[in-house]
Every structure is written in C-alpha cells, then in structure tokens.
C-alpha cells in the first residue's frame, strides 16, 4: 500500500490552514518573508500587495455586482475569508456599506437566507438542546465573548416571523458594532435561538434551514430562555446579551425579566427609543419647543412603540413632569384603534397609555381630537401616513414632527417625499430607512435616517471599555442627548435630525465617551476610571490593519 505523506503544517497555524482562517488570513498581502516562514510559498500568486490595493480589488468586485443583495453575499463571503480586509473596506465608506450590511439589504438577505446560505457563522441554539445548552455553547472556539446578539427571528424588521432566516440580523448587528464604533470583532457571537416558526411558507420551503415546528408556549419559551441566559453567563462570564428582534410580546416580557438581573439590553426597545428620543430632541431644538409641552401620538403599540413611549416619558420626568403628567402627553393607536381606557386585552405596558377617550379606529379623526404635535409610526403598515394624515398634522402644527420608523422601505408609514410634499415643506421628518433628498418649493431637505445604529454601537463601545454591571435606561437617554448634541446649527437648518453617516465612527466614539462617563458617575462601571475617557477609549478601538 502506498505510503501517504503527512501534509506540512497540519497544526493549522501555518500553510493552507492559515489561508482558511479569516482572522489571520492576509491573502495576497502576506509578504515574501511571511510566506517563507509560514509555509505559504507556492500557495499564493507572486505579487505581495498592500491592504489598500486589496481594498481596490474588493471595490472593483462590488462595482461589478448587479444589486445590493449580490454585494451583501460577496461581502459576507469576504468576511469569511479575510476579516481584516472586510472591515477595512466597510470602514472606508460606512455611508455606502451600512445599507448593504444592514437596512435595507439585510431584509432581502434574511428572506433568502436558506437560498443564499454559504457557510456556518455564529451559533444556532435550538429548543432541542434543552438541558444541554452549556455543553453546546462550549463548542464555540473561544471564551472571549463580550457580546452575544441573540434573536429568535420572531419579528425581523417589518417582515414578521421568519424563524432561522433571521440569522442575518444578529450577524449584521454585531458587524455594525465594529463598522460603526470600532469594537473589536473577535469578541462577538451572533446567535439564532431557533424556537420554530409560525411562517407556513418558510416551513414548506425545502431549502429552509430552521426547525419546522410551531414556537413553544410562553412558559416553555421562558424556561428555554432562562437556561440560555444562565448558560451564556456561565460559558462567557461578563458577556453582554443583546436581545434583538424577538416577537413583540416575548421581547417585552423577557427583557423585563432580565434587565435588572444580567448585563443585557434590548435594542428594539431601548435602542429604538433612544434614537427616537435623539431625533425628537433635535426636532424640538429646531422648533425651539420644550419636550414637556409636546403631545405625542404613536401609530403602532408594539415593542418599539412602547419602548419609545416609555423613554420619552422618562425623559419628560427628568425634565420635571410627574410620571402621570408625562404619560398623559402620550397616546397610542394600534391595529385595533386608539388605546383608551375601555379597550380590552391590553398588556400592562400598554394600559398606562390607555387614557379616558372615545374609542376610535380612524387615525385622522384621532389626530383631529388629540391634536398631537408629534406623530410616530412604528406599525409595519407601509403607506399608513397618507396625504390626509400628513395634511391634518400640518393643519394643526406650524412644523409637524412626523417619524415613519417602520422598515424595510416598503413598510415605512410614508416616504420622505410624501411627508415634505404633503406638508408643503413644513414637516420635520425622519424615517427608519434612508430616503433620498427631496426638493420642495426650491428648498432641499435631507431626511434623517432614524436608525438604531446611531446608538447601539456606541452602547457596545461604552460597554466594551467600561465593563458595566448593568446597562440602564438612563444610559440610553444619555446616548440620545449625546447624539442630538452632535448636530450643529448648519445641519439643523437643512432639516437634518441625525448626524451624517460618513463620520459615523467619530459620532459613535463621542457618544460612547458620554455613556462611559455616565457609567462611571453612577457606579455602573467595573473598571478603574481613566483620567481622560475619550483618549482611553480611542486607545482601545479596533483598527482594520494586518497584525505582523
Ligand atoms: P410589533 O410587531 O411589536 O408591533 C407592531 C405594532 O403595530 C402593533 O401594536 C400592531 O398592532 C401595530 N399595527 C400593525 N398593523 C397596523 C395597522 N394596520 N394599523 C395600526 N397599527 C398596526 O413590532 P415592533 O417591534 O414594535 O416594530 C414595529 C416597526 O418598527 C417594524 O417595522 C420595525 O422594523 C420598526 N422598527 C424600526 C426601528 C428603527 O430604528 N427605525 C427600530 C425598531 C423597530
């Protein structure tokens, strides 16, 4: 029998295995000396390139792709091959790449997840692993996990329950920690908590990759989640659990159970609320009106709506209103109409905003009765803010504040063009997705993208450096104020409610410094306070450079 030769460098630290390791792979950037030392000679073409030359090639590939979904697939493949090159490319032009890695392209990627699947990434914890989650989590190759982003896929963007297809979200969210705020990528773990799905179409798709069964009862889900949270803390001590895109009722119930017990946050609830408060703060700076005098109507009363309402109420209280007075300024309207005191079936979280009022299923009539100064859409109902809605808001207010936050794009309650045109340029508008500039009566408006990426990467960075015991709601209120404070008069004059995306790293670091400072002030941080917080943070930022 022929003797087989043992391949060289079978230990994985050298040779071919190195090219297969996305963290250490430099591809064509390995130098001649490295190629000799690491057993790479002959495995690469002759040229030894710089990282910037490699980025040039990446950009060329991207330009040749026919659409953003193909660019997304290419970029995920790149991050599987060469993480440094991936982040170098993405961080070179965040305004271009955020919409590809995240909203709106990630929605298409999630819908097609089973069809575009290439390679395993992150972890899949299924309900079948009950009783064994510690053992399973130990299969992850490192214990250095500082952030777990976990989703059930139960309510992805405005797409509803898409089960295991939701994995694109934890992956994308954690990539934005790095792309936006330079949190080192080696401490992140995306997890899809596969509890099954109600989505019959997906379950019938032969290429669907998740559990093909109905989700469990609330009680069973709570038990599974308890085991998961305990296991995550045991296997990855000190890690922060970022809950993302669980079904609305599950999201609120589970977050309430853990928010005071473990280091965690819910981005749909707190991140959304914070970024909405940031946009509202800026809009009120433009119209020079106090928050405590606003009347706010929400269209949509799910996890995002309730989260924003609670944070606005908390911010009003910080400005001197009683809890009752703050809540009385906020009303919600959902698929069954206005939340008012005679409505049955409301959750405890919703009841506090169900004031004495006549029942109504008509949004325009409700606006005429309640006379809101601010209208916030978080309903997943695309086009719900029609011409009559916008005109009614404009008739009641000199500068109506209208936020259409549902995403992806076709779920937005109205477009920027509709908001500015129907309000004759008076609306202060922001959406959950990026709409192009709009010119009305010769004035050009720059619609803000009210996206959580202004806040959660900064929360992540502050958490990374300050190692807090808990992340409180106040941290998110501080983040909102810090974001709003970064929009100068010139941007406000153009109707911009959020900073631009080109300098997102600068924005996030500034916000993170304010959050970290707050964590130190309130005794939440578990590391020693540095003399100068900003430069201390800057010293810990990830840089997309090859290591020697
Ligand atoms: P959810 O499913 O918990 O709540 C949706 C709410 O909208 C429910 O109260 C429902 O009754 C109401 N609704 C649905 N159809 C309606 C209709 N035809 N008329 C009136 N109300 C209706 O969802 P969640 O988590 O609150 O998210 C809602 C939307 O907000 C999603 O599109 C999501 O993508 C978006 N969102 C945007 C964020 C951003 O940064 N822009 C962040 C988080 C969520």
Short mmCIF file of N, CA and C in Angstrom, two decimals, residues 257-422:
data_model
loop_
_atom_site.label_atom_id
_atom_site.label_comp_id
_atom_site.label_asym_id
_atom_site.label_seq_id
_atom_site.Cartn_x
_atom_site.Cartn_y
_atom_site.Cartn_z
N UNK A 257 -37.76 40.59 32.48
CA UNK A 257 -37.26 39.60 33.43
C UNK A 257 -35.76 39.77 33.67
N UNK A 258 -35.00 40.16 32.64
CA UNK A 258 -33.54 40.14 32.77
C UNK A 258 -32.88 41.49 32.96
N UNK A 259 -33.60 42.57 32.68
CA UNK A 259 -32.90 43.87 32.61
C UNK A 259 -32.22 44.26 33.93
N UNK A 260 -32.80 43.84 35.06
CA UNK A 260 -32.17 44.19 36.34
C UNK A 260 -31.32 43.06 36.90
N UNK A 261 -31.28 41.94 36.20
CA UNK A 261 -30.58 40.77 36.72
C UNK A 261 -29.25 40.50 36.04
N UNK A 262 -29.19 40.78 34.73
CA UNK A 262 -27.95 40.46 34.00
C UNK A 262 -27.54 41.64 33.10
N UNK A 263 -26.32 41.59 32.65
CA UNK A 263 -25.84 42.62 31.73
C UNK A 263 -26.47 42.35 30.36
N UNK A 264 -27.48 43.15 30.03
CA UNK A 264 -28.17 42.91 28.77
C UNK A 264 -28.89 44.18 28.33
N UNK A 265 -29.30 44.22 27.11
CA UNK A 265 -30.21 45.27 26.66
C UNK A 265 -31.02 44.75 25.49
N UNK A 266 -32.11 45.44 25.20
CA UNK A 266 -32.92 45.07 24.05
C UNK A 266 -32.89 46.24 23.08
N UNK A 267 -32.30 46.00 21.95
CA UNK A 267 -32.13 47.12 21.01
C UNK A 267 -33.45 47.59 20.43
N UNK A 268 -34.39 46.67 20.20
CA UNK A 268 -35.69 47.10 19.64
C UNK A 268 -36.42 48.00 20.62
N UNK A 269 -36.24 47.73 21.89
CA UNK A 269 -36.94 48.53 22.89
C UNK A 269 -36.11 49.77 23.24
N UNK A 270 -34.90 49.55 23.76
CA UNK A 270 -34.12 50.68 24.27
C UNK A 270 -33.38 51.44 23.17
N UNK A 271 -32.80 50.70 22.22
CA UNK A 271 -32.04 51.37 21.16
C UNK A 271 -32.94 52.23 20.29
N UNK A 272 -34.08 51.64 19.91
CA UNK A 272 -35.04 52.39 19.10
C UNK A 272 -35.52 53.62 19.86
N UNK A 273 -35.83 53.40 21.14
CA UNK A 273 -36.35 54.51 21.96
C UNK A 273 -35.32 55.63 22.04
N UNK A 274 -34.08 55.24 22.22
CA UNK A 274 -33.03 56.23 22.38
C UNK A 274 -32.84 57.05 21.10
N UNK A 275 -32.84 56.36 19.98
CA UNK A 275 -32.60 57.06 18.72
C UNK A 275 -33.82 57.94 18.37
N UNK A 276 -35.01 57.47 18.73
CA UNK A 276 -36.21 58.30 18.51
C UNK A 276 -36.15 59.54 19.40
N UNK A 277 -35.72 59.34 20.64
CA UNK A 277 -35.60 60.49 21.54
C UNK A 277 -34.54 61.46 21.02
N UNK A 278 -33.48 60.93 20.45
CA UNK A 278 -32.44 61.79 19.87
C UNK A 278 -33.04 62.64 18.74
N UNK A 279 -33.79 62.00 17.84
CA UNK A 279 -34.40 62.73 16.72
C UNK A 279 -35.40 63.76 17.21
N UNK A 280 -36.18 63.38 18.20
CA UNK A 280 -37.17 64.30 18.75
C UNK A 280 -36.48 65.49 19.43
N UNK A 281 -35.41 65.20 20.13
CA UNK A 281 -34.66 66.28 20.81
C UNK A 281 -34.16 67.29 19.78
N UNK A 282 -33.60 66.80 18.68
CA UNK A 282 -33.11 67.71 17.64
C UNK A 282 -34.27 68.49 17.01
N UNK A 283 -35.37 67.78 16.70
CA UNK A 283 -36.52 68.46 16.07
C UNK A 283 -37.03 69.58 16.99
N UNK A 284 -37.06 69.30 18.29
CA UNK A 284 -37.55 70.32 19.22
C UNK A 284 -36.56 71.47 19.36
N UNK A 285 -35.27 71.17 19.18
CA UNK A 285 -34.29 72.26 19.16
C UNK A 285 -34.55 73.16 17.95
N UNK A 286 -34.94 72.55 16.83
CA UNK A 286 -35.21 73.35 15.62
C UNK A 286 -36.43 74.24 15.82
N UNK A 287 -37.48 73.68 16.40
CA UNK A 287 -38.70 74.50 16.57
C UNK A 287 -38.68 75.27 17.89
N UNK A 288 -37.63 75.06 18.66
CA UNK A 288 -37.45 75.77 19.92
C UNK A 288 -38.66 75.56 20.85
N UNK A 289 -39.00 74.32 21.08
CA UNK A 289 -40.14 74.00 21.95
C UNK A 289 -39.71 72.93 22.96
N UNK A 290 -40.22 73.02 24.19
CA UNK A 290 -39.79 72.04 25.20
C UNK A 290 -40.48 70.69 25.05
N UNK A 291 -39.75 69.64 25.37
CA UNK A 291 -40.30 68.28 25.30
C UNK A 291 -41.55 68.16 26.18
N UNK A 292 -41.51 68.80 27.31
CA UNK A 292 -42.59 68.64 28.30
C UNK A 292 -43.92 69.23 27.82
N UNK A 293 -43.91 69.96 26.71
CA UNK A 293 -45.17 70.53 26.23
C UNK A 293 -45.70 69.80 24.99
N UNK A 294 -45.04 68.71 24.59
CA UNK A 294 -45.48 68.02 23.37
C UNK A 294 -46.63 67.05 23.66
N UNK A 295 -47.46 66.85 22.64
CA UNK A 295 -48.46 65.77 22.68
C UNK A 295 -48.03 64.77 21.61
N UNK A 296 -47.86 63.54 22.02
CA UNK A 296 -47.23 62.57 21.11
C UNK A 296 -48.20 61.42 20.82
N UNK A 297 -48.40 61.15 19.55
CA UNK A 297 -49.27 60.03 19.15
C UNK A 297 -48.43 58.99 18.42
N UNK A 298 -48.52 57.76 18.91
CA UNK A 298 -47.83 56.65 18.25
C UNK A 298 -48.81 55.89 17.38
N UNK A 299 -48.38 55.55 16.19
CA UNK A 299 -49.15 54.65 15.32
C UNK A 299 -48.41 53.33 15.35
N UNK A 300 -48.92 52.37 16.14
CA UNK A 300 -48.19 51.13 16.43
C UNK A 300 -47.89 51.10 17.92
N UNK A 301 -48.27 50.01 18.57
CA UNK A 301 -48.11 49.94 20.03
C UNK A 301 -47.41 48.64 20.42
N UNK A 302 -46.44 48.23 19.61
CA UNK A 302 -45.68 47.00 19.89
C UNK A 302 -44.44 47.33 20.70
N UNK A 303 -43.42 46.48 20.57
CA UNK A 303 -42.24 46.65 21.43
C UNK A 303 -41.54 47.97 21.13
N UNK A 304 -41.46 48.36 19.86
CA UNK A 304 -40.79 49.63 19.54
C UNK A 304 -41.62 50.82 20.07
N UNK A 305 -42.92 50.81 19.82
CA UNK A 305 -43.78 51.92 20.25
C UNK A 305 -43.76 52.10 21.76
N UNK A 306 -43.95 50.99 22.47
CA UNK A 306 -43.98 51.09 23.95
C UNK A 306 -42.60 51.52 24.47
N UNK A 307 -41.56 50.97 23.86
CA UNK A 307 -40.21 51.34 24.30
C UNK A 307 -39.95 52.82 24.12
N UNK A 308 -40.34 53.35 22.97
CA UNK A 308 -40.11 54.79 22.72
C UNK A 308 -40.97 55.62 23.68
N UNK A 309 -42.24 55.21 23.84
CA UNK A 309 -43.14 55.95 24.73
C UNK A 309 -42.54 56.01 26.15
N UNK A 310 -42.08 54.86 26.62
CA UNK A 310 -41.53 54.83 27.98
C UNK A 310 -40.30 55.73 28.12
N UNK A 311 -39.46 55.72 27.08
CA UNK A 311 -38.25 56.53 27.20
C UNK A 311 -38.56 58.02 27.10
N UNK A 312 -39.52 58.37 26.24
CA UNK A 312 -39.90 59.78 26.16
C UNK A 312 -40.52 60.21 27.51
N UNK A 313 -41.36 59.34 28.09
CA UNK A 313 -41.96 59.67 29.39
C UNK A 313 -40.87 59.84 30.44
N UNK A 314 -39.86 58.94 30.41
CA UNK A 314 -38.77 59.05 31.39
C UNK A 314 -38.00 60.35 31.18
N UNK A 315 -37.78 60.72 29.91
CA UNK A 315 -37.05 61.97 29.63
C UNK A 315 -37.88 63.18 30.08
N UNK A 316 -39.21 63.11 29.91
CA UNK A 316 -40.07 64.20 30.39
C UNK A 316 -39.99 64.31 31.91
N UNK A 317 -39.93 63.15 32.56
CA UNK A 317 -39.82 63.17 34.02
C UNK A 317 -38.49 63.77 34.47
N UNK A 318 -37.43 63.45 33.71
CA UNK A 318 -36.12 64.04 34.06
C UNK A 318 -36.17 65.55 33.91
N UNK A 319 -37.13 66.04 33.08
CA UNK A 319 -37.25 67.49 32.90
C UNK A 319 -38.33 68.08 33.79
N UNK A 320 -38.82 67.30 34.77
CA UNK A 320 -39.66 67.89 35.81
C UNK A 320 -41.12 67.47 35.85
N UNK A 321 -41.62 66.75 34.83
CA UNK A 321 -43.02 66.33 34.89
C UNK A 321 -43.18 65.14 35.84
N UNK A 322 -44.37 65.01 36.44
CA UNK A 322 -44.65 63.80 37.21
C UNK A 322 -44.84 62.65 36.22
N UNK A 323 -44.81 61.42 36.73
CA UNK A 323 -45.00 60.27 35.84
C UNK A 323 -46.37 60.33 35.15
N UNK A 324 -47.40 60.67 35.94
CA UNK A 324 -48.75 60.74 35.37
C UNK A 324 -48.84 61.82 34.30
N UNK A 325 -48.26 62.97 34.60
CA UNK A 325 -48.33 64.09 33.63
C UNK A 325 -47.59 63.71 32.34
N UNK A 326 -46.45 63.04 32.50
CA UNK A 326 -45.66 62.64 31.32
C UNK A 326 -46.48 61.65 30.48
N UNK A 327 -47.04 60.64 31.15
CA UNK A 327 -47.79 59.62 30.41
C UNK A 327 -49.03 60.21 29.75
N UNK A 328 -49.63 61.22 30.38
CA UNK A 328 -50.87 61.79 29.83
C UNK A 328 -50.60 62.50 28.49
N UNK A 329 -49.33 62.81 28.23
CA UNK A 329 -48.98 63.50 26.98
C UNK A 329 -48.75 62.52 25.82
N UNK A 330 -48.86 61.23 26.12
CA UNK A 330 -48.54 60.21 25.11
C UNK A 330 -49.76 59.31 24.88
N UNK A 331 -50.14 59.11 23.62
CA UNK A 331 -51.23 58.19 23.28
C UNK A 331 -50.75 57.21 22.20
N UNK A 332 -51.39 56.06 22.15
CA UNK A 332 -51.00 55.07 21.15
C UNK A 332 -52.23 54.56 20.39
N UNK A 333 -51.98 54.20 19.16
CA UNK A 333 -53.04 53.74 18.25
C UNK A 333 -52.48 52.48 17.59
N UNK A 334 -53.22 51.36 17.65
CA UNK A 334 -52.67 50.16 17.02
C UNK A 334 -53.65 49.56 16.02
N UNK A 335 -53.48 48.31 15.69
CA UNK A 335 -54.29 47.70 14.63
C UNK A 335 -55.77 47.70 14.98
N UNK A 336 -56.09 47.76 16.29
CA UNK A 336 -57.49 47.80 16.72
C UNK A 336 -57.95 49.21 17.09
N UNK A 337 -57.16 50.21 16.78
CA UNK A 337 -57.57 51.59 17.03
C UNK A 337 -56.86 52.21 18.22
N UNK A 338 -57.46 53.31 18.71
CA UNK A 338 -56.84 54.06 19.82
C UNK A 338 -56.82 53.21 21.09
N UNK A 339 -55.70 53.24 21.78
CA UNK A 339 -55.66 52.59 23.09
C UNK A 339 -56.32 53.54 24.07
N UNK A 340 -57.50 53.17 24.56
CA UNK A 340 -58.19 54.03 25.53
C UNK A 340 -58.70 53.15 26.67
N UNK A 341 -59.22 53.76 27.70
CA UNK A 341 -59.42 53.03 28.96
C UNK A 341 -60.45 51.90 28.88
N UNK A 342 -61.31 51.90 27.86
CA UNK A 342 -62.29 50.80 27.80
C UNK A 342 -61.78 49.63 26.94
N UNK A 343 -60.62 49.79 26.32
CA UNK A 343 -60.12 48.72 25.44
C UNK A 343 -59.74 47.48 26.25
N UNK A 344 -60.21 46.31 25.77
CA UNK A 344 -59.87 45.05 26.45
C UNK A 344 -58.59 44.49 25.83
N UNK A 345 -57.95 43.61 26.56
CA UNK A 345 -56.84 42.85 26.02
C UNK A 345 -55.52 43.60 25.90
N UNK A 346 -55.41 44.74 26.59
CA UNK A 346 -54.14 45.47 26.52
C UNK A 346 -53.15 44.88 27.53
N UNK A 347 -51.87 44.94 27.17
CA UNK A 347 -50.86 44.48 28.12
C UNK A 347 -50.68 45.53 29.21
N UNK A 348 -50.02 45.12 30.30
CA UNK A 348 -49.77 46.08 31.40
C UNK A 348 -48.99 47.28 30.88
N UNK A 349 -48.02 47.00 29.99
CA UNK A 349 -47.19 48.09 29.46
C UNK A 349 -48.02 49.07 28.63
N UNK A 350 -49.04 48.55 27.96
CA UNK A 350 -49.88 49.42 27.12
C UNK A 350 -50.91 50.20 27.95
N UNK A 351 -51.40 49.56 29.03
CA UNK A 351 -52.50 50.16 29.80
C UNK A 351 -52.16 51.55 30.33
N UNK A 352 -50.91 51.78 30.65
CA UNK A 352 -50.57 53.08 31.27
C UNK A 352 -50.77 54.24 30.27
N UNK A 353 -50.89 53.92 28.99
CA UNK A 353 -51.12 54.98 27.99
C UNK A 353 -52.55 54.95 27.45
N UNK A 354 -53.40 54.08 28.04
CA UNK A 354 -54.79 53.98 27.59
C UNK A 354 -55.62 54.97 28.41
N UNK A 355 -55.69 56.21 27.94
CA UNK A 355 -56.34 57.27 28.71
C UNK A 355 -57.84 57.26 28.45
N UNK A 356 -58.56 58.04 29.24
CA UNK A 356 -60.01 58.19 29.00
C UNK A 356 -60.20 58.94 27.69
N UNK A 357 -60.82 58.28 26.73
CA UNK A 357 -61.06 58.92 25.42
C UNK A 357 -62.10 58.08 24.70
N UNK A 358 -62.77 58.70 23.73
CA UNK A 358 -63.75 57.94 22.97
C UNK A 358 -63.03 56.92 22.10
N UNK A 359 -63.56 55.68 21.98
CA UNK A 359 -62.92 54.71 21.09
C UNK A 359 -62.84 55.26 19.67
N UNK A 360 -61.78 54.92 18.95
CA UNK A 360 -61.65 55.38 17.57
C UNK A 360 -60.80 54.40 16.78
N UNK A 361 -61.27 54.12 15.56
CA UNK A 361 -60.45 53.28 14.68
C UNK A 361 -59.97 54.10 13.49
N UNK A 362 -60.21 55.41 13.55
CA UNK A 362 -59.90 56.29 12.43
C UNK A 362 -58.71 57.19 12.84
N UNK A 363 -57.59 57.00 12.17
CA UNK A 363 -56.38 57.73 12.57
C UNK A 363 -56.56 59.24 12.40
N UNK A 364 -57.15 59.65 11.28
CA UNK A 364 -57.30 61.10 11.04
C UNK A 364 -58.19 61.73 12.11
N UNK A 365 -59.28 61.05 12.42
CA UNK A 365 -60.18 61.59 13.46
C UNK A 365 -59.45 61.66 14.80
N UNK A 366 -58.66 60.65 15.07
CA UNK A 366 -57.91 60.64 16.34
C UNK A 366 -56.93 61.81 16.37
N UNK A 367 -56.29 62.09 15.25
CA UNK A 367 -55.36 63.23 15.20
C UNK A 367 -56.14 64.52 15.43
N UNK A 368 -57.32 64.64 14.80
CA UNK A 368 -58.12 65.86 14.98
C UNK A 368 -58.54 66.04 16.44
N UNK A 369 -58.81 64.93 17.10
CA UNK A 369 -59.27 65.03 18.50
C UNK A 369 -58.10 65.29 19.45
N UNK A 370 -57.01 64.52 19.29
CA UNK A 370 -55.91 64.61 20.26
C UNK A 370 -54.93 65.75 19.95
N UNK A 371 -54.95 66.24 18.72
CA UNK A 371 -54.07 67.33 18.29
C UNK A 371 -52.59 67.09 18.66
N UNK A 372 -52.04 65.97 18.21
CA UNK A 372 -50.63 65.71 18.54
C UNK A 372 -49.70 66.69 17.83
N UNK A 373 -48.58 66.99 18.48
CA UNK A 373 -47.53 67.78 17.83
C UNK A 373 -46.51 66.85 17.17
N UNK A 374 -46.54 65.59 17.61
CA UNK A 374 -45.56 64.60 17.12
C UNK A 374 -46.32 63.32 16.76
N UNK A 375 -46.05 62.78 15.56
CA UNK A 375 -46.68 61.52 15.13
C UNK A 375 -45.57 60.53 14.81
N UNK A 376 -45.61 59.38 15.49
CA UNK A 376 -44.51 58.42 15.32
C UNK A 376 -45.07 57.09 14.82
N UNK A 377 -44.63 56.65 13.64
CA UNK A 377 -45.10 55.40 13.05
C UNK A 377 -44.16 54.25 13.35
N UNK A 378 -44.67 53.25 14.05
CA UNK A 378 -43.92 52.01 14.34
C UNK A 378 -44.89 50.84 14.21
N UNK A 379 -45.52 50.76 13.05
CA UNK A 379 -46.66 49.86 12.88
C UNK A 379 -46.42 48.71 11.91
N UNK A 380 -45.36 48.78 11.13
CA UNK A 380 -45.10 47.88 9.99
C UNK A 380 -46.15 48.05 8.88
N UNK A 381 -46.97 49.12 8.95
CA UNK A 381 -48.02 49.31 7.96
C UNK A 381 -47.55 50.36 6.94
N UNK A 382 -46.97 49.88 5.84
CA UNK A 382 -46.47 50.79 4.82
C UNK A 382 -47.58 51.69 4.28
N UNK A 383 -47.27 52.99 4.10
CA UNK A 383 -48.23 53.92 3.50
C UNK A 383 -49.34 54.39 4.41
N UNK A 384 -49.29 54.03 5.69
CA UNK A 384 -50.41 54.40 6.59
C UNK A 384 -50.54 55.91 6.77
N UNK A 385 -49.41 56.63 6.68
CA UNK A 385 -49.49 58.09 6.79
C UNK A 385 -49.76 58.63 5.37
N UNK A 386 -51.05 58.63 5.01
CA UNK A 386 -51.41 59.08 3.67
C UNK A 386 -51.53 60.60 3.65
N UNK A 387 -51.94 61.13 2.52
CA UNK A 387 -51.98 62.58 2.36
C UNK A 387 -52.86 63.25 3.42
N UNK A 388 -53.99 62.64 3.72
CA UNK A 388 -54.89 63.24 4.71
C UNK A 388 -54.24 63.30 6.09
N UNK A 389 -53.51 62.23 6.44
CA UNK A 389 -52.84 62.20 7.74
C UNK A 389 -51.81 63.33 7.82
N UNK A 390 -50.98 63.43 6.79
CA UNK A 390 -49.92 64.45 6.82
C UNK A 390 -50.54 65.86 6.77
N UNK A 391 -51.56 66.02 5.96
CA UNK A 391 -52.19 67.35 5.87
C UNK A 391 -52.88 67.72 7.18
N UNK A 392 -53.47 66.75 7.83
CA UNK A 392 -54.12 67.04 9.12
C UNK A 392 -53.07 67.46 10.15
N UNK A 393 -51.95 66.74 10.20
CA UNK A 393 -50.87 67.13 11.12
C UNK A 393 -50.36 68.54 10.79
N UNK A 394 -50.27 68.84 9.48
CA UNK A 394 -49.74 70.16 9.06
C UNK A 394 -50.74 71.27 9.36
N UNK A 395 -52.03 70.94 9.31
CA UNK A 395 -53.04 71.95 9.63
C UNK A 395 -53.01 72.31 11.11
N UNK A 396 -52.60 71.36 11.93
CA UNK A 396 -52.63 71.58 13.38
C UNK A 396 -51.33 72.20 13.91
N UNK A 397 -50.25 72.01 13.15
CA UNK A 397 -48.93 72.42 13.65
C UNK A 397 -48.17 73.23 12.60
N UNK A 398 -47.49 74.26 13.09
CA UNK A 398 -46.63 75.05 12.20
C UNK A 398 -45.54 74.17 11.59
N UNK A 399 -44.89 73.37 12.44
CA UNK A 399 -43.87 72.40 12.00
C UNK A 399 -44.22 71.03 12.58
N UNK A 400 -45.05 70.25 11.92
CA UNK A 400 -45.39 68.93 12.48
C UNK A 400 -44.16 68.02 12.49
N UNK A 401 -44.01 67.28 13.56
CA UNK A 401 -42.89 66.33 13.65
C UNK A 401 -43.46 64.95 13.30
N UNK A 402 -42.97 64.38 12.21
CA UNK A 402 -43.52 63.11 11.71
C UNK A 402 -42.37 62.12 11.51
N UNK A 403 -42.42 61.03 12.25
CA UNK A 403 -41.41 60.00 12.11
C UNK A 403 -42.09 58.73 11.57
N UNK A 404 -41.58 58.22 10.45
CA UNK A 404 -42.12 56.98 9.85
C UNK A 404 -41.03 55.92 10.01
N UNK A 405 -41.08 55.21 11.13
CA UNK A 405 -39.91 54.40 11.50
C UNK A 405 -39.93 52.96 11.01
N UNK A 406 -41.08 52.49 10.52
CA UNK A 406 -41.12 51.07 10.15
C UNK A 406 -40.21 50.80 8.95
N UNK A 407 -39.59 49.66 8.99
CA UNK A 407 -38.75 49.26 7.87
C UNK A 407 -38.95 47.77 7.61
N UNK A 408 -38.53 47.23 6.47
CA UNK A 408 -37.80 47.91 5.39
C UNK A 408 -38.66 48.94 4.65
N UNK A 409 -38.07 49.46 3.56
CA UNK A 409 -38.61 50.65 2.89
C UNK A 409 -40.11 50.56 2.60
N UNK A 410 -40.57 49.42 2.10
CA UNK A 410 -41.99 49.35 1.73
C UNK A 410 -42.92 49.34 2.94
N UNK A 411 -42.36 49.23 4.14
CA UNK A 411 -43.20 49.27 5.35
C UNK A 411 -43.25 50.67 5.95
N UNK A 412 -42.44 51.57 5.46
CA UNK A 412 -42.42 52.93 6.03
C UNK A 412 -43.82 53.53 5.93
N UNK A 413 -44.27 54.20 7.01
CA UNK A 413 -45.63 54.73 7.04
C UNK A 413 -45.84 55.81 5.98
N UNK A 414 -44.78 56.54 5.62
CA UNK A 414 -44.81 57.40 4.43
C UNK A 414 -43.37 57.63 3.99
N UNK A 415 -43.19 58.08 2.77
CA UNK A 415 -41.83 58.36 2.30
C UNK A 415 -41.47 59.80 2.65
N UNK A 416 -40.19 60.12 2.52
CA UNK A 416 -39.74 61.49 2.77
C UNK A 416 -40.42 62.44 1.78
N UNK A 417 -40.47 62.02 0.54
CA UNK A 417 -41.07 62.88 -0.48
C UNK A 417 -42.53 63.19 -0.13
N UNK A 418 -43.25 62.17 0.30
CA UNK A 418 -44.65 62.39 0.68
C UNK A 418 -44.75 63.34 1.88
N UNK A 419 -43.92 63.10 2.88
CA UNK A 419 -44.01 63.95 4.09
C UNK A 419 -43.72 65.41 3.76
N UNK A 420 -42.66 65.65 2.98
CA UNK A 420 -42.30 67.05 2.67
C UNK A 420 -43.30 67.67 1.70
N UNK A 421 -43.73 66.88 0.70
CA UNK A 421 -44.63 67.45 -0.31
C UNK A 421 -45.99 67.75 0.31
N UNK A 422 -46.55 66.78 1.00
CA UNK A 422 -47.91 66.96 1.55
C UNK A 422 -47.94 68.00 2.67
#
